[in-house]
Short mmCIF file of C-alpha atoms and ligand atoms in Angstrom, two decimals:
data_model
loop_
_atom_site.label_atom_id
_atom_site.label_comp_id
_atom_site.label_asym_id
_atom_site.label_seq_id
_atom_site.Cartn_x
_atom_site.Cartn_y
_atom_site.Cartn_z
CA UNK A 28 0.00 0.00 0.00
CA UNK A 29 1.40 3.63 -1.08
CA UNK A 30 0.42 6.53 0.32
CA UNK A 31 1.50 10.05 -1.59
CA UNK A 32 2.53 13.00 0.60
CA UNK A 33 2.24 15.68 -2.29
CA UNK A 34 3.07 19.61 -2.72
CA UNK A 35 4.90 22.43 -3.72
CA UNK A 36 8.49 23.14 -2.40
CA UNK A 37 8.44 23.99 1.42
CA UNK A 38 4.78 22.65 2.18
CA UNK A 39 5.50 20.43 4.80
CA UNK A 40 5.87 17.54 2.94
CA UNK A 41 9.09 15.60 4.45
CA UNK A 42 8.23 17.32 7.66
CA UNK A 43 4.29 16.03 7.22
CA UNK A 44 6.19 12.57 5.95
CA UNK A 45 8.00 11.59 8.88
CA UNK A 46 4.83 11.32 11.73
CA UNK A 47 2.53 9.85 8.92
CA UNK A 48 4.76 7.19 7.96
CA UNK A 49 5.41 6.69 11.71
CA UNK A 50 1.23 6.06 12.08
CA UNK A 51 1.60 4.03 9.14
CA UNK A 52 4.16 1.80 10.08
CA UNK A 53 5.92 2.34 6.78
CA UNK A 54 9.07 3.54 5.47
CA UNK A 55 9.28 7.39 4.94
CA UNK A 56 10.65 7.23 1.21
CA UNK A 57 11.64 10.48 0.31
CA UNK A 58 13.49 10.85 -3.64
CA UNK A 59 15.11 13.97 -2.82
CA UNK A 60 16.62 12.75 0.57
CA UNK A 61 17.69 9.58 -1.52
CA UNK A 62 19.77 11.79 -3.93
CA UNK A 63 21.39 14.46 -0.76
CA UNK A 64 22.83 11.30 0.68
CA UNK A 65 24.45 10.30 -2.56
CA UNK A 66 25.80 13.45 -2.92
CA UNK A 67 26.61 13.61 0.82
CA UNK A 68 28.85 9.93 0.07
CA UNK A 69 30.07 11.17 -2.77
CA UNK A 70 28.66 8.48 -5.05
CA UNK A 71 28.76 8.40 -9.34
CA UNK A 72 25.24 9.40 -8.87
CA UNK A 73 25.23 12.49 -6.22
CA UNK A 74 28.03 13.79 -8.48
CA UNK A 75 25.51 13.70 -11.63
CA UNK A 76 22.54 15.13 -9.84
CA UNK A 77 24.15 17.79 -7.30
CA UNK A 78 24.31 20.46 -10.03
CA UNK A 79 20.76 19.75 -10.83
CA UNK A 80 19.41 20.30 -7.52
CA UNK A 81 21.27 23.19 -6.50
CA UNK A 82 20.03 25.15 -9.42
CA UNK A 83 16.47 24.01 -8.88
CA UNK A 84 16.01 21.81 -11.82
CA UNK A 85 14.36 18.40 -12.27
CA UNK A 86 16.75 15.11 -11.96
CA UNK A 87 15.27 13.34 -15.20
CA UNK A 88 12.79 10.75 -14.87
CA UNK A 89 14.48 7.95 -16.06
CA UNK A 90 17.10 8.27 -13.13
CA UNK A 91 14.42 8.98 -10.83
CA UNK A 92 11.67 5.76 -11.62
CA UNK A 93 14.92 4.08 -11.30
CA UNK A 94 15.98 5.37 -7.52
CA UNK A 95 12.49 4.83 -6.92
CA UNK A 96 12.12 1.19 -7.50
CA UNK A 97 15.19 -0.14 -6.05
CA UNK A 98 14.13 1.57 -2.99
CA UNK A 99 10.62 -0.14 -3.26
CA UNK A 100 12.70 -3.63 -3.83
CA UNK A 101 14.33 -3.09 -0.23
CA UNK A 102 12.71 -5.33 2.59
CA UNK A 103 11.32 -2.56 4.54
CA UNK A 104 9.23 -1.54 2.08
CA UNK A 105 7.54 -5.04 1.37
CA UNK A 106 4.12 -3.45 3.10
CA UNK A 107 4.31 -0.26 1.45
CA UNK A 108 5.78 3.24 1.75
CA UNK A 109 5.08 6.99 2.45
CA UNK A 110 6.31 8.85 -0.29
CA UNK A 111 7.56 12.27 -0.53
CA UNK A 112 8.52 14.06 -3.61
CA UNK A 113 8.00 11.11 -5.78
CA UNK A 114 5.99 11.10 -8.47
CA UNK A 115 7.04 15.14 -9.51
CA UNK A 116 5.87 14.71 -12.93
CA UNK A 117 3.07 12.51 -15.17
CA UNK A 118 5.67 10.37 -16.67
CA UNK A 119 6.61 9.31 -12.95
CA UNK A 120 3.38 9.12 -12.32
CA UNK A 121 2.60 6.79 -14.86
CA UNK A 122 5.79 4.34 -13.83
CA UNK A 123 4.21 4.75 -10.67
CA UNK A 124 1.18 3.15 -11.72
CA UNK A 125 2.47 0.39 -14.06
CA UNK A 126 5.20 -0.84 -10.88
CA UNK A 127 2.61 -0.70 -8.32
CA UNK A 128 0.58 -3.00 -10.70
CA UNK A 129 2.88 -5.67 -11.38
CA UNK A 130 3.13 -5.82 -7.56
CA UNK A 131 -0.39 -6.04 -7.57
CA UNK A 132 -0.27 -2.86 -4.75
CA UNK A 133 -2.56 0.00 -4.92
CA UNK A 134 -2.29 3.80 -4.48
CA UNK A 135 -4.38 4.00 -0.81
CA UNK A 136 -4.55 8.04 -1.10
CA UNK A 137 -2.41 11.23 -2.25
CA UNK A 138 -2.34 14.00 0.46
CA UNK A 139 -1.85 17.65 -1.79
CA UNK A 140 -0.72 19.90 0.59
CA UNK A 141 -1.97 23.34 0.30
CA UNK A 142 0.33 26.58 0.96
CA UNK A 143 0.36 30.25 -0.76
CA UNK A 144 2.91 30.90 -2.70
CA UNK A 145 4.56 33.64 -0.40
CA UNK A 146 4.32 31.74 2.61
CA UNK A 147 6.64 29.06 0.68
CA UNK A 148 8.83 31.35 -0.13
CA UNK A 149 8.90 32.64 3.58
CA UNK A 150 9.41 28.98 4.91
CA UNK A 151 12.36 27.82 2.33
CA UNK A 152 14.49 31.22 3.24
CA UNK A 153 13.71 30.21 6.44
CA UNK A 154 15.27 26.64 5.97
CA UNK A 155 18.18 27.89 4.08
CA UNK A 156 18.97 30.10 6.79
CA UNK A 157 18.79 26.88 9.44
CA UNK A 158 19.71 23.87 7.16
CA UNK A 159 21.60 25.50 4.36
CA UNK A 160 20.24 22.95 1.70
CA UNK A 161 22.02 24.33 -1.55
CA UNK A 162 18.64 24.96 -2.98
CA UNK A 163 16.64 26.68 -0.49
CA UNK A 164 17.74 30.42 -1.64
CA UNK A 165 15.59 32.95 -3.65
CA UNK A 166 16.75 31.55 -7.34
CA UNK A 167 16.75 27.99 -6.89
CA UNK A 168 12.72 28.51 -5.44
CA UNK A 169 12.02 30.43 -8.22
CA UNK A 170 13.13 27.72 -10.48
CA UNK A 171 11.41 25.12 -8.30
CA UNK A 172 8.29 26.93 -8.70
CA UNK A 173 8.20 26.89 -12.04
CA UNK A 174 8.86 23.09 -12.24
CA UNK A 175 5.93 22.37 -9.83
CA UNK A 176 3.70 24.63 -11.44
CA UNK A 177 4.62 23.15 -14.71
CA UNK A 178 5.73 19.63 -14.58
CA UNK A 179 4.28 18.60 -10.99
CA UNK A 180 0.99 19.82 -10.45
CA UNK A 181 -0.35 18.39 -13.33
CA UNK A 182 -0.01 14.95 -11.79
CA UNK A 183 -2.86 15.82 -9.37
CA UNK A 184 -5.35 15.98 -12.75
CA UNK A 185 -3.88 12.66 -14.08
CA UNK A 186 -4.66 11.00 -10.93
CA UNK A 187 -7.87 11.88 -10.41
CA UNK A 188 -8.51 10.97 -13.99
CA UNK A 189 -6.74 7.30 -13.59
CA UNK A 190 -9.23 7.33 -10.42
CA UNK A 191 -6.65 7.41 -7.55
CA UNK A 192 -8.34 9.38 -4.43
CA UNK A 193 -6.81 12.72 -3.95
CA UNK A 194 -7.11 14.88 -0.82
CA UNK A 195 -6.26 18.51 -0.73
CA UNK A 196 -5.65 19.59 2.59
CA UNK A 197 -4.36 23.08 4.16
CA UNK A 198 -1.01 22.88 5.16
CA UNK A 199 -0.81 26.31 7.13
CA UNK A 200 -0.90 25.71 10.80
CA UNK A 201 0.87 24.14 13.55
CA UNK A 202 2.87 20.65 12.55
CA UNK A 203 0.90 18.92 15.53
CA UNK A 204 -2.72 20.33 13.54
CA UNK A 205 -2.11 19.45 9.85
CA UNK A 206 -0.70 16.13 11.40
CA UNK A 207 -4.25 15.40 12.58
CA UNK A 208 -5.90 16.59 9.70
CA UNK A 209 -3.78 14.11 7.54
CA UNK A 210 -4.00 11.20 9.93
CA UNK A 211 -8.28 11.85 9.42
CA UNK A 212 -8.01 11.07 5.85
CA UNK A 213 -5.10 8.26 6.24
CA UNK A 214 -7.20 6.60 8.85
CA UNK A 215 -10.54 7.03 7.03
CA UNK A 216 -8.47 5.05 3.83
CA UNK A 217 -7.22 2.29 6.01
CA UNK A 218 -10.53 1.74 7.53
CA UNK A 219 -12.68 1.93 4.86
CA UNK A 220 -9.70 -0.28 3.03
CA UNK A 221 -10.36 -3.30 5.89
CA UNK A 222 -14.06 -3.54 5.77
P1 AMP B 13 12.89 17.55 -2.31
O1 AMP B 13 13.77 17.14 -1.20
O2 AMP B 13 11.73 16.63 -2.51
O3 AMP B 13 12.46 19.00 -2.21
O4 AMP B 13 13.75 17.45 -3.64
C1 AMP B 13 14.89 18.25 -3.84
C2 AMP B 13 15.36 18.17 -5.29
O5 AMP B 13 15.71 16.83 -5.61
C3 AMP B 13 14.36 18.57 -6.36
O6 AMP B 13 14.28 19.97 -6.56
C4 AMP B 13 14.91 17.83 -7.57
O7 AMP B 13 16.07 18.48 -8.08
C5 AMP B 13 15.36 16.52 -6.96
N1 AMP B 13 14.27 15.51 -6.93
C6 AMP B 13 13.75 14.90 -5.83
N2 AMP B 13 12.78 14.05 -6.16
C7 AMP B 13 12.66 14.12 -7.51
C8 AMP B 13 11.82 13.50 -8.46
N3 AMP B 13 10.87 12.61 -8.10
N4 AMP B 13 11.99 13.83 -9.77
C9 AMP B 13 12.92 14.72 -10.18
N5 AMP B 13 13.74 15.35 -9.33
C10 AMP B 13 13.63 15.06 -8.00
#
């Protein structure tokens, strides 16, 4: 079972991710983690994508469906996975789909996160300042921004037109708050999933 924490850059997603996979009892699988600690080892791969991500840009898709499934193949995930950031655009979206159905898994619901564009902007200077992630400055959001608009948020249509429930939630608020909102809807799937 796969559940889809979705949104634009500094929603809450990985931060939304880590107590929902928690109630879950699944692995928190997020892409762009996945690629930061290649870069952080210094692997073929981290070298290839670092450039990428610190100008904002999308890592392709072919790299990505590929990250994707061999993290699915790992034992940890045999009952399923949170993820976050993953899939960014309908080509993903559509490997998505075909892998989940050779496994014979299903797509239990897609949390959109919902967030004005200035208060993103507020929250990834924010992190920058904190984390120093190479793209959380003014440019690389911009460019972000663009790709979500773009190449992301189209995968919300194409899922509600392959007839995979999505949920659009607010994500302003305290963490504890949106938590509980998202843990409604996650709970409401599961249940209505075992009856
Ligand atoms: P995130 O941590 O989800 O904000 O991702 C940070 C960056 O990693 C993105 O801006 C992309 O450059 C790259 N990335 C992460 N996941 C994906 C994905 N599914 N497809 C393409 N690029 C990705």
């Amino acid at each position: 079972m796969i559940t889809i924490i979705f949104g634009p850059p500094g929603s809450g997603k990985g931060t939304q991710a880590k107590y929902v996979s928690e109630l879950l009892s699944v692995p928190h699988v997020s892409t762009g983690e996945i690629l930061r600690r290649e870069i952080a080892a210094g692997t073929e791969l981290g070298k290839a994508v670092a450039p990428i991500m610190s100008s904002g840009a999308l890592v392709s898709d072919e790299l990505m469906v590929k990250v994707l499934e061999s993290r699915l193949s790992q034992p940890d995930a045999a009952r399923g996975a949170l993820l976050d950031g993953f899939p960014r655009t309908v080509a993903q979206a559509e490997a998505l789909l075909a892998m989940l159905k050779a496994r014979g898994w299903n797509i239990a619901s897609v949390i959109s996160l919902d967030v004005k564009d200035e208060e993103l902007k507020k929250r990834i200077l924010r992190r920058g300042a904190e984390e120093g992630r190479s793209d959380d400055n003014a440019e690389a959001f911009e460019k972000r921004m663009e790709e979500y608009r773009q190449g992301t948020a189209p995968v919300l249509d194409y899922f509600a037109k392959a007839g995979v429930w999505v949920t659009t939630i607010n994500g302003v608020g305290p963490v504890e708050t949106i938590t509980q909102r998202i843990a409604g809807i996650v709970g409401a799937t599961r249940d209505g999933m075992a009856s």
